[in-house]
Every structure is written in C-alpha cells, then in structure tokens.
PDB file of C-alpha atoms in Angstrom:
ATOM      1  CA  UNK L1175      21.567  -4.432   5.495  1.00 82.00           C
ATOM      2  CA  UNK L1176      17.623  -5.081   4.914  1.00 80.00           C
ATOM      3  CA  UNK L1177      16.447  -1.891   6.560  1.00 86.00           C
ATOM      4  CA  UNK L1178      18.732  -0.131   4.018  1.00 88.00           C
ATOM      5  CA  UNK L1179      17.591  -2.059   1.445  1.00 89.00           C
ATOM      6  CA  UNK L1180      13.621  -1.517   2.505  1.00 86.00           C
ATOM      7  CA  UNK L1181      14.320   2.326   3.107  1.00 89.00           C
ATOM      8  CA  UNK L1182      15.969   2.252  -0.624  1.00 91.00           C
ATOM      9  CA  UNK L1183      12.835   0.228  -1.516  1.00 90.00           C
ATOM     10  CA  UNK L1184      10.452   2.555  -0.012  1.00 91.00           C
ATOM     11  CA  UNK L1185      12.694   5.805  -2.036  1.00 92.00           C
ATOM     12  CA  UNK L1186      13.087   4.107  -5.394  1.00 94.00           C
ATOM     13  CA  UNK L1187       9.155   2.436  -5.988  1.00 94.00           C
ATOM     14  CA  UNK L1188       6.980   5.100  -5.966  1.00 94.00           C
ATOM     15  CA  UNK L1189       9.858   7.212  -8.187  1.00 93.00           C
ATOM     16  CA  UNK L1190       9.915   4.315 -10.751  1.00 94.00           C
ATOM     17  CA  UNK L1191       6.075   4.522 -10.389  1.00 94.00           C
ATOM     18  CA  UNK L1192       6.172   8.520 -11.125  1.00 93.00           C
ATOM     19  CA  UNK L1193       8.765   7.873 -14.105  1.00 92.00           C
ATOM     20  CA  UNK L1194       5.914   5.678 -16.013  1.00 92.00           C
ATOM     21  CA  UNK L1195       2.955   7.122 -14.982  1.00 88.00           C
ATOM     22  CA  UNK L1196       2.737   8.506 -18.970  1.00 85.00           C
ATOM     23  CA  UNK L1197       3.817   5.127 -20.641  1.00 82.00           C
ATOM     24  CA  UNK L1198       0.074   3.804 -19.594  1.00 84.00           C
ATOM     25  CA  UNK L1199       0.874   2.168 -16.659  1.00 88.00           C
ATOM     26  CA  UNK L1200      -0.664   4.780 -14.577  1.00 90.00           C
ATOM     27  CA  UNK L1201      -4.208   3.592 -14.670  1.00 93.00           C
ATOM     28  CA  UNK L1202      -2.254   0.224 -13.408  1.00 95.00           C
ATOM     29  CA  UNK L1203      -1.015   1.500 -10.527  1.00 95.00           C
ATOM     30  CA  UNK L1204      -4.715   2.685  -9.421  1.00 95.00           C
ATOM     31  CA  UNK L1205      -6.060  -0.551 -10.194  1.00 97.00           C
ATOM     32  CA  UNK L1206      -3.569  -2.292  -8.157  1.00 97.00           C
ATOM     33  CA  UNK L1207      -4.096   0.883  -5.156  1.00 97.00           C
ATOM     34  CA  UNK L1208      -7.783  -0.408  -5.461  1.00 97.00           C
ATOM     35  CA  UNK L1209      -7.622  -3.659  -4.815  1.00 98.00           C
ATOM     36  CA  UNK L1210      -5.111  -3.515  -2.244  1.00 98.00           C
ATOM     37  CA  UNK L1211      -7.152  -1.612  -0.396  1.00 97.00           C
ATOM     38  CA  UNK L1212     -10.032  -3.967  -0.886  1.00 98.00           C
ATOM     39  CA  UNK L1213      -7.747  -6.957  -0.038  1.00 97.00           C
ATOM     40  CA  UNK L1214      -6.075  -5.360   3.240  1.00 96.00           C
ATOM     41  CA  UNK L1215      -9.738  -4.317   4.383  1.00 96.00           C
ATOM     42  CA  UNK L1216     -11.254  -7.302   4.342  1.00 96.00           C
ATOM     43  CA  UNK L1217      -8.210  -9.300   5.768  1.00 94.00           C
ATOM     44  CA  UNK L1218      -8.372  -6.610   8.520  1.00 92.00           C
ATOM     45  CA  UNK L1219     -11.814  -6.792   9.196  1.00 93.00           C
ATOM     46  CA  UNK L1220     -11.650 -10.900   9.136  1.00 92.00           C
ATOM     47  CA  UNK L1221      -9.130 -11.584  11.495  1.00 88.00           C
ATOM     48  CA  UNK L1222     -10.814  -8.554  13.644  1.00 86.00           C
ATOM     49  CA  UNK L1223     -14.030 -11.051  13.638  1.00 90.00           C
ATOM     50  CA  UNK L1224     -12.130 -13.546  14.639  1.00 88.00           C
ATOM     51  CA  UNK L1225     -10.649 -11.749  17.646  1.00 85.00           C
ATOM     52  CA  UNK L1226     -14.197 -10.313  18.803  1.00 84.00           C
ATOM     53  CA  UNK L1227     -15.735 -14.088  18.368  1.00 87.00           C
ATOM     54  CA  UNK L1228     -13.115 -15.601  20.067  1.00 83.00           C
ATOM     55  CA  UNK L1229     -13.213 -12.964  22.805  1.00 80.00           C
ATOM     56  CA  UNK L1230      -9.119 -11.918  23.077  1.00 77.00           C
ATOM     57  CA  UNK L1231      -9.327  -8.617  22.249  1.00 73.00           C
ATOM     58  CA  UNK L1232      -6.802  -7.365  24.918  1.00 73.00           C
ATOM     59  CA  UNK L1233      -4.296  -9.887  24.383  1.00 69.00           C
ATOM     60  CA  UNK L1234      -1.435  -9.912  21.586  1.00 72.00           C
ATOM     61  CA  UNK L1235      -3.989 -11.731  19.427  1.00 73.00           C
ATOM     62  CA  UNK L1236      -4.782  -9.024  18.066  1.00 73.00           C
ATOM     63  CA  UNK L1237      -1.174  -8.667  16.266  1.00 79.00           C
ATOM     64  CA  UNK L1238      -2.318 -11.435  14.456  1.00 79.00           C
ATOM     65  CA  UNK L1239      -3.717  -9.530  12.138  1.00 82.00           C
ATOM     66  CA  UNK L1240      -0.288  -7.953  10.388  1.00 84.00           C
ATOM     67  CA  UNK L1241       1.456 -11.688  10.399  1.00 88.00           C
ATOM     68  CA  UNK L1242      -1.092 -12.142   7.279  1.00 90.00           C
ATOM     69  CA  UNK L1243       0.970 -12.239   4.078  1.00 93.00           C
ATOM     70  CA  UNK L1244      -2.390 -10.721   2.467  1.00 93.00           C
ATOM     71  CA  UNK L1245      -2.176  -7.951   4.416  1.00 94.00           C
ATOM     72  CA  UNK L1246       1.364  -7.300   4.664  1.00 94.00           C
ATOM     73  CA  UNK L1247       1.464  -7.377   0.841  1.00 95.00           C
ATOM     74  CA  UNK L1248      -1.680  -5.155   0.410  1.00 97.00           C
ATOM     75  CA  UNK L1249      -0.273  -2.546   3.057  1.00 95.00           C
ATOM     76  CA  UNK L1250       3.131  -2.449   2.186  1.00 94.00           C
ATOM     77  CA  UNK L1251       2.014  -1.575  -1.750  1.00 96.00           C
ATOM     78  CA  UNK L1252      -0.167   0.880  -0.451  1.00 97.00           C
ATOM     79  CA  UNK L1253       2.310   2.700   1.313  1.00 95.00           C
ATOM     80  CA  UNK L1254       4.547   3.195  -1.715  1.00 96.00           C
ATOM     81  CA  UNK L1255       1.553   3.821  -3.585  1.00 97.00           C
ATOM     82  CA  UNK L1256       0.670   6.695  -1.272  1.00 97.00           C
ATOM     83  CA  UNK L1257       3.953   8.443  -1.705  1.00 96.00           C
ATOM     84  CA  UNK L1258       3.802   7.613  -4.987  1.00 96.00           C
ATOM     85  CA  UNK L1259       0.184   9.832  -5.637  1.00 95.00           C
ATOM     86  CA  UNK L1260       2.005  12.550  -3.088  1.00 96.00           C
ATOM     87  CA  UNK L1261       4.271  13.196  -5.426  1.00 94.00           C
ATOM     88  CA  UNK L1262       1.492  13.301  -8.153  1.00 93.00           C
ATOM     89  CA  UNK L1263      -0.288  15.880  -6.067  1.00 95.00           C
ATOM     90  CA  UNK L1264       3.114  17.871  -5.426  1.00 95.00           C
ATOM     91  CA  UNK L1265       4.009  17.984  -9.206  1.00 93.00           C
ATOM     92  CA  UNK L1266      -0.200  19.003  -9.965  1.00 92.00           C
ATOM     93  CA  UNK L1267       0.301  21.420  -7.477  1.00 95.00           C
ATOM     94  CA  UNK L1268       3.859  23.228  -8.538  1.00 93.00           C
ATOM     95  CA  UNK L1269       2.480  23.215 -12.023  1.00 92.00           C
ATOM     96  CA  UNK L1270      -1.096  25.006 -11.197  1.00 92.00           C
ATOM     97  CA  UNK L1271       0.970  27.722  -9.424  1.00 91.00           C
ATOM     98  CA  UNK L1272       3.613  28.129 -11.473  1.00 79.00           C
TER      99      UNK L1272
END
C-alpha cells in the first residue's frame, strides 16, 4: 500500500503544484526548489567529508549519506519539483508552437 500511495504522491504534487502556479504560489515553489537544493548539497557534501576524513569510502558508509532526514526531505521535494517545472516547460513549449 505505501508504494501506491508514494507513486500517487509522486503523480498528484507536482499537478497540484501546476494547478496554482497563477494563484502566486509559483514564485514559492522556486524558493522552496532553491533551498532544497542548497540544503541537499551541503548535507551531501558534509557527510561526503566525513567519509573521505574518516577514510571508508568503499564501504556501505557511504549510504549514510541518504539515511539523513535533511536530505531525504530536500531530494524527495526536488524530485516532484522537477516534474513539476517539466510540465511547465511542456505547456511553454505546446503553446510557442501552437
């Protein structure tokens, strides 16, 4: 039941987003794209300091990195946000060529 509900997760977000992208929530949903990005960067690139200092980089250490809530948060918005501006880019796209 929760991969059906994260695959119906994944469908319905970014088509809510597209819905409200004219009531002036738009500019929210880059501001929040932004900052996750930011925030699953630098969690990335901090727990891949770790790993060099500590010297593990061939063991399963390294899946350390996506048990962080920071960056399972910041990556899993980004991913509906992505689909979210593809469909941005489709409707810009049907409407220049139309």
């Amino acid at each position: 039941m929760l991969p059906f509900l994260f695959g119906l997760s994944a469908i319905l977000a970014p088509l809510i987003m597209f819905a409200l992208r004219n009531r002036r929530y738009a500019w929210w949903f880059d501001l929040i794209g932004a900052l996750a990005m930011v925030t699953a960067n630098i969690s990335a690139a901090w727990h891949t300091l770790k790993i060099k200092l500590a010297g593990t980089e061939f063991t399963t250490h390294i899946h350390e990195i996506f048990m962080d809530p920071f960056f399972l948060i910041a990556a899993g918005y980004l991913g509906l946000y992505a689909v979210y501006r593809v469909l941005l880019t489709a409707v810009y796209t049907k409407a220049k060529n139309a």
